[in-house]
Amino acid sequence: MSEVISRRSFLMGVGVGAASALAATAVEPVRASEPVAADSWGVLVDLTRCNGCDSCALACKEANQRPEPDTVPVSLNSDAYSFVDRRQVVSDAGIEQQMPIKRQCMHCLHPACVSACTVGALTKSADGPVVYNDKKCIGCRYCQYACPFGVPTYDWENPLGLIHKCQFCISRLEEGQQPACVASCPTGALRFGRRDNLLAQAHAQIDTNAGRYIEQVYGEAEAGGTSILYLSGVPFAAMGLPTLGSQAPS
């Protein structure tokens, strides 16, 4: 209990100025503007191959030891780091249909959450993942306000006030394994590899499959680029992805 009291007292009594001072003296966060390795990891999500089976979301819960691993998540929250959003999309012919899209942290190349974090609880790995350290987090929620994709979620029931997000299965990557979501996908909708290679493959798929995809790879440039990339047969806005420029967050 003493740790809870001290952390809450720190936040309420000392304020943001002291938090910034602590960041300057105790830890130096990785800046979001630092270069990312050209061969950083990525995931290509082909929405034309996704059947909405939820295997990826359930595998994510199991890999991250979340409560109720057999319960299909319907949103990002402290117990679910990814989920399958089901969008109602109207075709050019006026036919409404449900289309699934996997949502999770986008692992931006220049993440706004890392820039916003005053204590270095969020860092950007040169290999791609944006990683969260709950031992450093003070629960200020600046990352929530900064993220253009609305990814970080706050655990209101935890007295320590922690943030939750996808970690790109970094422990699995270190063991030479794919992210759990990719390994579980039965349709090949999720592809893991080096981001540059995935982009080349995505553009090749667009060029050789006339009419199947819209001529854009979402995440190639949005918000300065992301590690999670999407192919789609319908506009990305219809799938719930925000329309963003190529400017990286400051």
PDB file of C-alpha atoms in Angstrom:
ATOM      1  CA  MET A   1       0.000   0.000   0.000  1.00  0.00           C
ATOM      2  CA  SER A   2       2.890   2.374   0.729  1.00  0.00           C
ATOM      3  CA  GLU A   3       3.942   2.229  -2.921  1.00  0.00           C
ATOM      4  CA  VAL A   4       0.424   3.161  -4.050  1.00  0.00           C
ATOM      5  CA  ILE A   5       0.261   6.108  -1.642  1.00  0.00           C
ATOM      6  CA  SER A   6       3.682   7.392  -2.588  1.00  0.00           C
ATOM      7  CA  ARG A   7       2.941   7.224  -6.305  1.00  0.00           C
ATOM      8  CA  ARG A   8      -0.423   8.926  -5.946  1.00  0.00           C
ATOM      9  CA  SER A   9       1.119  11.576  -3.682  1.00  0.00           C
ATOM     10  CA  PHE A  10       3.820  12.077  -6.243  1.00  0.00           C
ATOM     11  CA  LEU A  11       1.308  12.660  -9.001  1.00  0.00           C
ATOM     12  CA  MET A  12      -1.026  14.904  -7.039  1.00  0.00           C
ATOM     13  CA  GLY A  13       1.438  16.821  -4.892  1.00  0.00           C
ATOM     14  CA  VAL A  14       4.487  17.204  -7.028  1.00  0.00           C
ATOM     15  CA  GLY A  15       2.951  17.487 -10.478  1.00  0.00           C
ATOM     16  CA  VAL A  16       4.158  17.361 -13.993  1.00  0.00           C
ATOM     17  CA  GLY A  17       7.202  19.553 -13.374  1.00  0.00           C
ATOM     18  CA  ALA A  18       8.710  17.058 -10.993  1.00  0.00           C
ATOM     19  CA  ALA A  19       7.839  14.212 -13.332  1.00  0.00           C
ATOM     20  CA  SER A  20       9.795  15.944 -16.065  1.00  0.00           C
ATOM     21  CA  ALA A  21      12.704  16.486 -13.704  1.00  0.00           C
ATOM     22  CA  LEU A  22      12.622  12.825 -12.746  1.00  0.00           C
ATOM     23  CA  ALA A  23      12.726  11.881 -16.401  1.00  0.00           C
ATOM     24  CA  ALA A  24      15.748  14.093 -16.950  1.00  0.00           C
ATOM     25  CA  THR A  25      17.708  12.685 -14.014  1.00  0.00           C
ATOM     26  CA  ALA A  26      16.603   9.058 -13.763  1.00  0.00           C
ATOM     27  CA  VAL A  27      15.937   7.922 -17.305  1.00  0.00           C
ATOM     28  CA  GLU A  28      16.420   9.267 -20.801  1.00  0.00           C
ATOM     29  CA  PRO A  29      13.539   8.176 -23.046  1.00  0.00           C
ATOM     30  CA  VAL A  30      14.228   7.108 -26.589  1.00  0.00           C
ATOM     31  CA  ARG A  31      13.113   9.948 -28.819  1.00  0.00           C
ATOM     32  CA  ALA A  32      10.455   9.152 -31.397  1.00  0.00           C
ATOM     33  CA  SER A  33      12.485  11.012 -34.023  1.00  0.00           C
ATOM     34  CA  GLU A  34      15.444   8.623 -33.801  1.00  0.00           C
ATOM     35  CA  PRO A  35      15.997   6.516 -36.932  1.00  0.00           C
ATOM     36  CA  VAL A  36      14.452   3.075 -37.173  1.00  0.00           C
ATOM     37  CA  ALA A  37      16.406   0.256 -38.777  1.00  0.00           C
ATOM     38  CA  ALA A  38      15.584  -0.264 -42.450  1.00  0.00           C
ATOM     39  CA  ASP A  39      15.029  -3.953 -41.749  1.00  0.00           C
ATOM     40  CA  SER A  40      12.666  -3.412 -38.811  1.00  0.00           C
ATOM     41  CA  TRP A  41       9.867  -5.930 -38.276  1.00  0.00           C
ATOM     42  CA  GLY A  42       6.351  -5.436 -39.550  1.00  0.00           C
ATOM     43  CA  VAL A  43       3.023  -7.178 -40.109  1.00  0.00           C
ATOM     44  CA  LEU A  44       1.005  -6.948 -43.321  1.00  0.00           C
ATOM     45  CA  VAL A  45      -2.744  -7.353 -42.795  1.00  0.00           C
ATOM     46  CA  ASP A  46      -4.637  -8.328 -45.951  1.00  0.00           C
ATOM     47  CA  LEU A  47      -8.246  -7.475 -45.179  1.00  0.00           C
ATOM     48  CA  THR A  48      -9.468  -9.264 -48.306  1.00  0.00           C
ATOM     49  CA  ARG A  49      -8.326 -12.545 -46.742  1.00  0.00           C
ATOM     50  CA  CYS A  50      -9.644 -11.948 -43.208  1.00  0.00           C
ATOM     51  CA  ASN A  51     -12.755 -13.982 -42.337  1.00  0.00           C
ATOM     52  CA  GLY A  52     -13.252 -12.520 -38.864  1.00  0.00           C
ATOM     53  CA  CYS A  53     -12.597 -15.799 -37.037  1.00  0.00           C
ATOM     54  CA  ASP A  54     -11.033 -14.032 -33.999  1.00  0.00           C
ATOM     55  CA  SER A  55      -8.165 -16.531 -33.839  1.00  0.00           C
ATOM     56  CA  CYS A  56      -5.667 -13.663 -33.732  1.00  0.00           C
ATOM     57  CA  ALA A  57      -7.397 -11.875 -30.854  1.00  0.00           C
ATOM     58  CA  LEU A  58      -7.719 -15.046 -28.794  1.00  0.00           C
ATOM     59  CA  ALA A  59      -4.086 -15.980 -29.437  1.00  0.00           C
ATOM     60  CA  CYS A  60      -3.095 -12.496 -28.302  1.00  0.00           C
ATOM     61  CA  LYS A  61      -4.973 -12.887 -25.022  1.00  0.00           C
ATOM     62  CA  GLU A  62      -3.384 -16.264 -24.381  1.00  0.00           C
ATOM     63  CA  ALA A  63       0.136 -15.088 -25.225  1.00  0.00           C
ATOM     64  CA  ASN A  64      -0.217 -12.089 -22.921  1.00  0.00           C
ATOM     65  CA  GLN A  65      -1.869 -14.107 -20.134  1.00  0.00           C
ATOM     66  CA  ARG A  66      -4.965 -11.933 -20.110  1.00  0.00           C
ATOM     67  CA  PRO A  67      -8.023 -12.886 -18.005  1.00  0.00           C
ATOM     68  CA  GLU A  68     -10.784 -14.938 -19.643  1.00  0.00           C
ATOM     69  CA  PRO A  69      -8.614 -16.083 -22.573  1.00  0.00           C
ATOM     70  CA  ASP A  70     -11.574 -17.849 -24.215  1.00  0.00           C
ATOM     71  CA  THR A  71     -13.758 -14.714 -24.300  1.00  0.00           C
ATOM     72  CA  VAL A  72     -13.666 -12.906 -27.642  1.00  0.00           C
ATOM     73  CA  PRO A  73     -12.718  -9.233 -27.115  1.00  0.00           C
ATOM     74  CA  VAL A  74     -14.800  -6.486 -28.712  1.00  0.00           C
ATOM     75  CA  SER A  75     -12.507  -3.518 -28.053  1.00  0.00           C
ATOM     76  CA  LEU A  76      -9.026  -2.595 -26.938  1.00  0.00           C
ATOM     77  CA  ASN A  77      -8.884  -2.596 -23.144  1.00  0.00           C
ATOM     78  CA  SER A  78      -6.673  -3.632 -20.242  1.00  0.00           C
ATOM     79  CA  ASP A  79      -7.548  -7.284 -20.878  1.00  0.00           C
ATOM     80  CA  ALA A  80      -7.313  -7.265 -24.685  1.00  0.00           C
ATOM     81  CA  TYR A  81      -4.398  -5.876 -26.661  1.00  0.00           C
ATOM     82  CA  SER A  82      -6.037  -6.610 -30.017  1.00  0.00           C
ATOM     83  CA  PHE A  83      -9.518  -7.315 -31.324  1.00  0.00           C
ATOM     84  CA  VAL A  84     -11.414  -7.823 -34.558  1.00  0.00           C
ATOM     85  CA  ASP A  85     -13.635  -4.853 -35.347  1.00  0.00           C
ATOM     86  CA  ARG A  86     -16.643  -5.647 -37.518  1.00  0.00           C
ATOM     87  CA  ARG A  87     -17.503  -2.765 -39.810  1.00  0.00           C
ATOM     88  CA  GLN A  88     -20.683  -2.250 -41.800  1.00  0.00           C
ATOM     89  CA  VAL A  89     -19.549  -1.253 -45.283  1.00  0.00           C
ATOM     90  CA  VAL A  90     -21.751  -0.247 -48.225  1.00  0.00           C
ATOM     91  CA  SER A  91     -20.445  -1.363 -51.629  1.00  0.00           C
ATOM     92  CA  ASP A  92     -20.573   0.695 -54.823  1.00  0.00           C
ATOM     93  CA  ALA A  93     -23.675  -1.320 -55.709  1.00  0.00           C
ATOM     94  CA  GLY A  94     -25.367  -0.134 -52.517  1.00  0.00           C
ATOM     95  CA  ILE A  95     -25.101  -3.496 -50.774  1.00  0.00           C
ATOM     96  CA  GLU A  96     -24.282  -3.391 -47.069  1.00  0.00           C
ATOM     97  CA  GLN A  97     -21.932  -6.042 -45.792  1.00  0.00           C
ATOM     98  CA  GLN A  98     -19.963  -6.720 -42.632  1.00  0.00           C
ATOM     99  CA  MET A  99     -16.193  -6.631 -42.993  1.00  0.00           C
ATOM    100  CA  PRO A 100     -13.689  -7.490 -40.237  1.00  0.00           C
ATOM    101  CA  ILE A 101     -10.465  -5.665 -39.450  1.00  0.00           C
ATOM    102  CA  LYS A 102      -7.865  -6.595 -36.864  1.00  0.00           C
ATOM    103  CA  ARG A 103      -6.959  -3.650 -34.615  1.00  0.00           C
ATOM    104  CA  GLN A 104      -3.967  -3.310 -32.317  1.00  0.00           C
ATOM    105  CA  CYS A 105      -1.059  -0.954 -31.661  1.00  0.00           C
ATOM    106  CA  MET A 106       0.316   0.265 -34.983  1.00  0.00           C
ATOM    107  CA  HIS A 107       3.913   0.414 -33.682  1.00  0.00           C
ATOM    108  CA  CYS A 108       4.565   3.725 -35.421  1.00  0.00           C
ATOM    109  CA  LEU A 109       8.017   4.418 -36.816  1.00  0.00           C
ATOM    110  CA  HIS A 110       7.973   7.746 -34.978  1.00  0.00           C
ATOM    111  CA  PRO A 111       5.466   7.116 -32.162  1.00  0.00           C
ATOM    112  CA  ALA A 112       3.702  10.074 -30.590  1.00  0.00           C
ATOM    113  CA  CYS A 113       3.232   8.087 -27.383  1.00  0.00           C
ATOM    114  CA  VAL A 114       7.006   7.811 -26.919  1.00  0.00           C
ATOM    115  CA  SER A 115       7.421  11.558 -27.448  1.00  0.00           C
ATOM    116  CA  ALA A 116       4.638  12.281 -24.961  1.00  0.00           C
ATOM    117  CA  CYS A 117       5.872   9.979 -22.187  1.00  0.00           C
ATOM    118  CA  THR A 118       7.838  12.021 -19.634  1.00  0.00           C
ATOM    119  CA  VAL A 119       9.413   9.097 -17.778  1.00  0.00           C
ATOM    120  CA  GLY A 120      10.571   6.726 -20.501  1.00  0.00           C
ATOM    121  CA  ALA A 121       7.896   4.114 -19.861  1.00  0.00           C
ATOM    122  CA  LEU A 122       7.390   3.810 -23.620  1.00  0.00           C
ATOM    123  CA  THR A 123      10.342   3.208 -25.910  1.00  0.00           C
ATOM    124  CA  LYS A 124      10.766   2.551 -29.613  1.00  0.00           C
ATOM    125  CA  SER A 125      12.960  -0.392 -30.519  1.00  0.00           C
ATOM    126  CA  ALA A 126      15.099  -0.056 -33.629  1.00  0.00           C
ATOM    127  CA  ASP A 127      13.650  -3.438 -34.652  1.00  0.00           C
ATOM    128  CA  GLY A 128      10.109  -2.031 -34.751  1.00  0.00           C
ATOM    129  CA  PRO A 129       8.178  -2.701 -31.515  1.00  0.00           C
ATOM    130  CA  VAL A 130       6.961   0.140 -29.301  1.00  0.00           C
ATOM    131  CA  VAL A 131       7.444  -1.344 -25.838  1.00  0.00           C
ATOM    132  CA  TYR A 132       5.816  -0.368 -22.531  1.00  0.00           C
ATOM    133  CA  ASN A 133       7.531  -0.686 -19.132  1.00  0.00           C
ATOM    134  CA  ASP A 134       4.977  -0.685 -16.311  1.00  0.00           C
ATOM    135  CA  LYS A 135       7.728  -0.230 -13.706  1.00  0.00           C
ATOM    136  CA  LYS A 136       8.390   3.287 -15.002  1.00  0.00           C
ATOM    137  CA  CYS A 137       4.800   4.369 -15.729  1.00  0.00           C
ATOM    138  CA  ILE A 138       3.281   7.035 -13.451  1.00  0.00           C
ATOM    139  CA  GLY A 139      -0.192   6.829 -14.986  1.00  0.00           C
ATOM    140  CA  CYS A 140      -0.261  10.351 -16.438  1.00  0.00           C
ATOM    141  CA  ARG A 141      -2.063   9.094 -19.582  1.00  0.00           C
ATOM    142  CA  TYR A 142      -0.221  11.521 -21.873  1.00  0.00           C
ATOM    143  CA  CYS A 143       0.323   8.608 -24.261  1.00  0.00           C
ATOM    144  CA  GLN A 144      -3.429   8.145 -24.570  1.00  0.00           C
ATOM    145  CA  TYR A 145      -3.937  11.735 -25.631  1.00  0.00           C
ATOM    146  CA  ALA A 146      -0.991  11.647 -28.045  1.00  0.00           C
ATOM    147  CA  CYS A 147      -1.773   8.425 -29.933  1.00  0.00           C
ATOM    148  CA  PRO A 148      -3.522   9.187 -33.254  1.00  0.00           C
ATOM    149  CA  PHE A 149      -4.932   5.648 -33.310  1.00  0.00           C
ATOM    150  CA  GLY A 150      -6.428   5.637 -29.794  1.00  0.00           C
ATOM    151  CA  VAL A 151      -4.472   2.554 -28.784  1.00  0.00           C
ATOM    152  CA  PRO A 152      -3.210   2.832 -25.172  1.00  0.00           C
ATOM    153  CA  THR A 153      -5.883   1.870 -22.650  1.00  0.00           C
ATOM    154  CA  TYR A 154      -5.926   2.811 -18.978  1.00  0.00           C
ATOM    155  CA  ASP A 155      -6.616   0.293 -16.237  1.00  0.00           C
ATOM    156  CA  TRP A 156      -9.038   2.193 -14.007  1.00  0.00           C
ATOM    157  CA  GLU A 157      -9.379  -0.745 -11.616  1.00  0.00           C
ATOM    158  CA  ASN A 158      -5.656  -0.943 -10.876  1.00  0.00           C
ATOM    159  CA  PRO A 159      -4.632   1.418  -8.037  1.00  0.00           C
ATOM    160  CA  LEU A 160      -1.293   1.932  -9.775  1.00  0.00           C
ATOM    161  CA  GLY A 161      -3.072   3.245 -12.870  1.00  0.00           C
ATOM    162  CA  LEU A 162      -1.229   1.349 -15.583  1.00  0.00           C
ATOM    163  CA  ILE A 163      -1.452   1.525 -19.365  1.00  0.00           C
ATOM    164  CA  HIS A 164      -1.973  -1.539 -21.552  1.00  0.00           C
ATOM    165  CA  LYS A 165      -1.082  -2.072 -25.214  1.00  0.00           C
ATOM    166  CA  CYS A 166       0.242  -4.615 -27.700  1.00  0.00           C
ATOM    167  CA  GLN A 167       3.971  -5.252 -27.216  1.00  0.00           C
ATOM    168  CA  PHE A 168       4.426  -6.862 -30.665  1.00  0.00           C
ATOM    169  CA  CYS A 169       5.082 -10.155 -28.823  1.00  0.00           C
ATOM    170  CA  ILE A 170       8.637  -8.929 -28.294  1.00  0.00           C
ATOM    171  CA  SER A 171       9.527 -11.909 -26.101  1.00  0.00           C
ATOM    172  CA  ARG A 172       8.470 -14.244 -28.924  1.00  0.00           C
ATOM    173  CA  LEU A 173      10.524 -12.246 -31.432  1.00  0.00           C
ATOM    174  CA  GLU A 174      13.575 -12.598 -29.199  1.00  0.00           C
ATOM    175  CA  GLU A 175      13.047 -16.368 -29.311  1.00  0.00           C
ATOM    176  CA  GLY A 176      12.835 -16.387 -33.100  1.00  0.00           C
ATOM    177  CA  GLN A 177       9.054 -16.845 -33.199  1.00  0.00           C
ATOM    178  CA  GLN A 178       6.350 -14.908 -35.010  1.00  0.00           C
ATOM    179  CA  PRO A 179       3.850 -12.768 -33.084  1.00  0.00           C
ATOM    180  CA  ALA A 180       1.099 -14.974 -31.655  1.00  0.00           C
ATOM    181  CA  CYS A 181      -1.592 -13.363 -33.818  1.00  0.00           C
ATOM    182  CA  VAL A 182       0.298 -14.101 -37.030  1.00  0.00           C
ATOM    183  CA  ALA A 183       1.064 -17.678 -36.023  1.00  0.00           C
ATOM    184  CA  SER A 184      -2.626 -18.325 -35.306  1.00  0.00           C
ATOM    185  CA  CYS A 185      -4.144 -16.905 -38.509  1.00  0.00           C
ATOM    186  CA  PRO A 186      -5.669 -19.737 -40.597  1.00  0.00           C
ATOM    187  CA  THR A 187      -6.228 -17.750 -43.808  1.00  0.00           C
ATOM    188  CA  GLY A 188      -2.884 -16.038 -44.388  1.00  0.00           C
ATOM    189  CA  ALA A 189      -4.403 -12.618 -43.739  1.00  0.00           C
ATOM    190  CA  LEU A 190      -1.491 -11.778 -41.429  1.00  0.00           C
ATOM    191  CA  ARG A 191       2.058 -11.845 -42.740  1.00  0.00           C
ATOM    192  CA  PHE A 192       5.126 -11.178 -40.586  1.00  0.00           C
ATOM    193  CA  GLY A 193       8.487 -10.055 -41.921  1.00  0.00           C
ATOM    194  CA  ARG A 194      10.802  -7.151 -42.528  1.00  0.00           C
ATOM    195  CA  ARG A 195       8.802  -3.997 -43.162  1.00  0.00           C
ATOM    196  CA  ASP A 196      10.578  -3.112 -46.403  1.00  0.00           C
ATOM    197  CA  ASN A 197       9.914  -6.580 -47.793  1.00  0.00           C
ATOM    198  CA  LEU A 198       6.273  -6.459 -46.745  1.00  0.00           C
ATOM    199  CA  LEU A 199       5.809  -3.104 -48.481  1.00  0.00           C
ATOM    200  CA  ALA A 200       7.307  -4.488 -51.678  1.00  0.00           C
ATOM    201  CA  GLN A 201       5.027  -7.521 -51.471  1.00  0.00           C
ATOM    202  CA  ALA A 202       1.990  -5.338 -50.793  1.00  0.00           C
ATOM    203  CA  HIS A 203       2.595  -3.147 -53.839  1.00  0.00           C
ATOM    204  CA  ALA A 204       3.215  -6.228 -55.976  1.00  0.00           C
ATOM    205  CA  GLN A 205      -0.133  -7.644 -54.849  1.00  0.00           C
ATOM    206  CA  ILE A 206      -1.872  -4.399 -55.778  1.00  0.00           C
ATOM    207  CA  ASP A 207      -0.204  -4.319 -59.203  1.00  0.00           C
ATOM    208  CA  THR A 208      -0.989  -7.944 -60.066  1.00  0.00           C
ATOM    209  CA  ASN A 209      -4.553  -8.139 -58.722  1.00  0.00           C
ATOM    210  CA  ALA A 210      -6.495  -5.480 -60.598  1.00  0.00           C
ATOM    211  CA  GLY A 211      -9.703  -4.559 -58.819  1.00  0.00           C
ATOM    212  CA  ARG A 212      -8.993  -6.584 -55.676  1.00  0.00           C
ATOM    213  CA  TYR A 213      -7.308  -3.816 -53.693  1.00  0.00           C
ATOM    214  CA  ILE A 214      -7.511  -0.069 -53.486  1.00  0.00           C
ATOM    215  CA  GLU A 215      -4.206   1.438 -54.599  1.00  0.00           C
ATOM    216  CA  GLN A 216      -2.842   2.282 -51.181  1.00  0.00           C
ATOM    217  CA  VAL A 217      -0.922   0.502 -48.447  1.00  0.00           C
ATOM    218  CA  TYR A 218      -2.186   1.948 -45.186  1.00  0.00           C
ATOM    219  CA  GLY A 219       0.679   2.582 -42.789  1.00  0.00           C
ATOM    220  CA  GLU A 220       3.301   3.135 -45.461  1.00  0.00           C
ATOM    221  CA  ALA A 221       3.212   6.883 -44.866  1.00  0.00           C
ATOM    222  CA  GLU A 222       0.439   7.606 -42.341  1.00  0.00           C
ATOM    223  CA  ALA A 223       1.756   9.467 -39.268  1.00  0.00           C
ATOM    224  CA  GLY A 224       5.279   9.017 -40.599  1.00  0.00           C
ATOM    225  CA  GLY A 225       4.796   5.303 -41.226  1.00  0.00           C
ATOM    226  CA  THR A 226       3.783   2.340 -39.089  1.00  0.00           C
ATOM    227  CA  SER A 227       5.009  -1.212 -38.573  1.00  0.00           C
ATOM    228  CA  ILE A 228       1.485  -2.581 -39.070  1.00  0.00           C
ATOM    229  CA  LEU A 229       0.436  -2.302 -42.713  1.00  0.00           C
ATOM    230  CA  TYR A 230      -2.967  -2.879 -44.314  1.00  0.00           C
ATOM    231  CA  LEU A 231      -4.257  -3.906 -47.724  1.00  0.00           C
ATOM    232  CA  SER A 232      -7.974  -3.482 -48.374  1.00  0.00           C
ATOM    233  CA  GLY A 233     -10.568  -3.739 -51.095  1.00  0.00           C
ATOM    234  CA  VAL A 234     -12.570  -0.840 -49.647  1.00  0.00           C
ATOM    235  CA  PRO A 235     -11.526   2.636 -48.450  1.00  0.00           C
ATOM    236  CA  PHE A 236      -9.619   2.525 -45.186  1.00  0.00           C
ATOM    237  CA  ALA A 237     -11.847   5.197 -43.673  1.00  0.00           C
ATOM    238  CA  ALA A 238     -14.784   2.809 -44.089  1.00  0.00           C
ATOM    239  CA  MET A 239     -12.800   0.268 -42.076  1.00  0.00           C
ATOM    240  CA  GLY A 240     -12.388   2.704 -39.203  1.00  0.00           C
ATOM    241  CA  LEU A 241      -8.773   3.698 -39.805  1.00  0.00           C
ATOM    242  CA  PRO A 242      -8.140   7.433 -39.381  1.00  0.00           C
ATOM    243  CA  THR A 243      -7.190   9.578 -42.358  1.00  0.00           C
ATOM    244  CA  LEU A 244      -3.747  10.922 -41.479  1.00  0.00           C
ATOM    245  CA  GLY A 245      -1.036  12.806 -43.304  1.00  0.00           C
ATOM    246  CA  SER A 246       2.528  11.613 -43.707  1.00  0.00           C
ATOM    247  CA  GLN A 247       3.881  14.046 -41.132  1.00  0.00           C
ATOM    248  CA  ALA A 248       5.373  12.235 -38.148  1.00  0.00           C
ATOM    249  CA  PRO A 249       4.156  13.477 -34.745  1.00  0.00           C
ATOM    250  CA  SER A 250       6.408  16.058 -33.151  1.00  0.00           C
TER     251      SER A 250
END
